[in-house]
Amino acid sequence: MTDNTANIPAPAAPHRPNGLFARFIRATELDTRLLGMIGALALIWVGFHLYGQLVNGYGAFLTPRNLWNLSVQTASIGIMATGMVLVIVTRHIDLSVGSVLGFCAMIMGVTQVYILPQLIGLGHPLLWILAICSGLLVGTLVGAFHGFLIAYGKIPAFIVTLGGLLVWRGAAFLVARGETISPVDPTFALLGGGPYGAIGATGSWIIGVIGCAAVLGMMWLGRKRRRGFGFAMRPVWAESFLAIAGCGAVIGAVLLVNAYYWPKGIVKRHVAETGIPVPEGGLFISHGFAIPVLILVAVAILMTILMSRTRFGRYVYAIGGNPEAAELAGINTRWMTVKIFALMGFLTGLSAVVASARLGSATNSLGTLDELYVIAAAVIGGTSLAGGVGTIYGAVLGAFVMQSLQTGMVLIGFDAAIQQVVVGSVLVFAVFLDILYRRNSK
């Protein structure tokens, strides 16, 4: 009996592209979706700027003022988009976030304008903190209630949150009978940005140094862990490129926000109030990073750690990948659903803090249609509606893409109808690209 095993050809190695770009991606281990979103964002920015130059004679998009305002405007949507990633990854949807935002804003407005001043006195240092706590608590409870109905009541998330969209918008109206609640506490208003709601040039450089140190620390820690577990190491040039790119992005952001100065009228008022000397060439005070942007960055970092470094995050992806298998593996999927929607509610309450502080008041219409932009930001950022796939940084980039489209169309004079057409088309196109990506990756 002859042995023919020697004649059996070895299985062919999988085909791997050997182009320069492919080798670069393999060495640096960068996410191609991330690069695609950054490229799309850069294309949008440059396109709107060049269009403004051609049509109006000047480009207003790539200016420190516009980009600073763009970052502030993105903060509210970006905060909620990080939570929407978890919801969509687990194959659910939340259509109520805009209405819950408005409801939480009205609760905080009534708390700090009508209730707390009578209890602890107007101008009390704890007034704005207690108001924020009330909004965060209400948002968390509303989210947990939605999650309970979905998980234990077996009601589809679409129906529960669609009902919530109507219920909480009506509840926001009933809280103050449709009145605008203002003015908010001065310290509370700082959380919305503006000249006084930013940390200035010195604070921004401190944040920049901390950010660069964090980038280098993560690179060093990642290399140490790879060596400890015996994993393949990235080439030194790839590690150096990632470190330089990360620190360069942080320093570039600091230079950008510090290049946007206070308006002259506010500077004059500030000089009159403080009596500080004015140099011969004039006094220029940098805004620096806005507080809402720092809140968004902090939320994005914490949510990334939650999703990539904790058991909770692994359970989220496991449920999204296969809910039945996750339940058979011992994961309490129903309790996880309650926690995910409670977290979504908490982030919506936090977004209500930023939105109402930026407006300086609480109105019944606050957050209208925000649910659509939040879902669009998550989907454009690569979160799959089929579940199991999604990243926090992708959702934040998606929020920047959505806000960039809106801001750019306003700057070049597109009316509201065209803006809606463009945003809707971009959302459909993003889902189409996601389908193509998933098909080609199989």
Short mmCIF file of N, CA and C in Angstrom, two decimals, residues 44-61 66 404-415 418-419 422:
data_model
loop_
_atom_site.label_atom_id
_atom_site.label_comp_id
_atom_site.label_asym_id
_atom_site.label_seq_id
_atom_site.Cartn_x
_atom_site.Cartn_y
_atom_site.Cartn_z
N ILE A 44 -14.15 66.95 2.72
CA ILE A 44 -15.27 67.85 2.97
C ILE A 44 -14.77 69.23 3.36
N TRP A 45 -13.80 69.29 4.26
CA TRP A 45 -13.27 70.57 4.72
C TRP A 45 -12.65 71.36 3.57
N VAL A 46 -11.77 70.69 2.83
CA VAL A 46 -11.09 71.38 1.72
C VAL A 46 -12.09 71.77 0.64
N GLY A 47 -13.06 70.89 0.35
CA GLY A 47 -14.05 71.19 -0.68
C GLY A 47 -14.87 72.42 -0.36
N PHE A 48 -15.38 72.51 0.88
CA PHE A 48 -16.17 73.68 1.26
C PHE A 48 -15.32 74.95 1.26
N HIS A 49 -14.06 74.83 1.68
CA HIS A 49 -13.19 76.00 1.71
C HIS A 49 -12.91 76.51 0.30
N LEU A 50 -12.59 75.59 -0.61
CA LEU A 50 -12.32 76.00 -1.99
C LEU A 50 -13.57 76.53 -2.66
N TYR A 51 -14.72 75.93 -2.37
CA TYR A 51 -15.97 76.42 -2.95
C TYR A 51 -16.24 77.86 -2.51
N GLY A 52 -15.99 78.13 -1.23
CA GLY A 52 -16.17 79.49 -0.73
C GLY A 52 -15.24 80.48 -1.42
N GLN A 53 -14.00 80.05 -1.67
CA GLN A 53 -13.06 80.92 -2.37
C GLN A 53 -13.50 81.20 -3.80
N LEU A 54 -14.02 80.18 -4.48
CA LEU A 54 -14.42 80.35 -5.87
C LEU A 54 -15.67 81.20 -6.01
N VAL A 55 -16.64 80.99 -5.12
CA VAL A 55 -17.93 81.65 -5.24
C VAL A 55 -17.94 83.01 -4.54
N ASN A 56 -17.44 83.06 -3.31
CA ASN A 56 -17.53 84.28 -2.52
C ASN A 56 -16.24 85.10 -2.51
N GLY A 57 -15.17 84.54 -3.04
CA GLY A 57 -13.91 85.26 -3.03
C GLY A 57 -13.06 85.02 -1.81
N TYR A 58 -13.60 84.28 -0.83
CA TYR A 58 -12.82 83.97 0.37
C TYR A 58 -13.32 82.64 0.94
N GLY A 59 -12.40 81.88 1.52
CA GLY A 59 -12.77 80.60 2.14
C GLY A 59 -12.91 80.78 3.63
N ALA A 60 -14.08 80.47 4.14
CA ALA A 60 -14.35 80.68 5.57
C ALA A 60 -14.34 79.38 6.37
N PHE A 61 -14.14 78.25 5.70
CA PHE A 61 -14.27 76.98 6.44
C PHE A 61 -13.00 76.65 7.21
N ASN A 66 -13.97 79.10 12.54
CA ASN A 66 -14.99 78.13 12.12
C ASN A 66 -14.71 76.75 12.69
N SER A 404 -19.83 68.90 9.96
CA SER A 404 -19.08 69.60 8.92
C SER A 404 -19.95 69.83 7.70
N LEU A 405 -20.75 68.83 7.34
CA LEU A 405 -21.66 69.01 6.20
C LEU A 405 -22.65 70.13 6.47
N GLN A 406 -23.24 70.14 7.67
CA GLN A 406 -24.20 71.19 8.00
C GLN A 406 -23.56 72.57 8.02
N THR A 407 -22.41 72.67 8.69
CA THR A 407 -21.74 73.96 8.79
C THR A 407 -21.30 74.46 7.42
N GLY A 408 -20.74 73.57 6.61
CA GLY A 408 -20.29 73.97 5.29
C GLY A 408 -21.42 74.45 4.41
N MET A 409 -22.56 73.77 4.47
CA MET A 409 -23.69 74.18 3.64
C MET A 409 -24.27 75.51 4.10
N VAL A 410 -24.22 75.78 5.41
CA VAL A 410 -24.67 77.08 5.91
C VAL A 410 -23.74 78.19 5.43
N LEU A 411 -22.43 77.93 5.46
CA LEU A 411 -21.47 78.94 5.06
C LEU A 411 -21.59 79.30 3.59
N ILE A 412 -21.91 78.33 2.75
CA ILE A 412 -21.98 78.63 1.32
C ILE A 412 -23.39 79.00 0.88
N GLY A 413 -24.33 79.03 1.84
CA GLY A 413 -25.65 79.58 1.54
C GLY A 413 -26.69 78.60 1.08
N PHE A 414 -26.50 77.29 1.30
CA PHE A 414 -27.55 76.32 0.95
C PHE A 414 -28.72 76.48 1.91
N ASP A 415 -29.94 76.39 1.38
CA ASP A 415 -31.10 76.51 2.26
C ASP A 415 -31.36 75.19 2.99
N ILE A 418 -32.14 71.84 0.95
CA ILE A 418 -30.98 71.17 0.33
C ILE A 418 -30.13 70.50 1.40
N GLN A 419 -30.01 71.11 2.56
CA GLN A 419 -29.23 70.50 3.64
C GLN A 419 -29.82 69.14 4.02
N VAL A 422 -29.00 66.55 1.32
CA VAL A 422 -27.60 66.13 1.35
C VAL A 422 -27.35 65.19 2.52
#
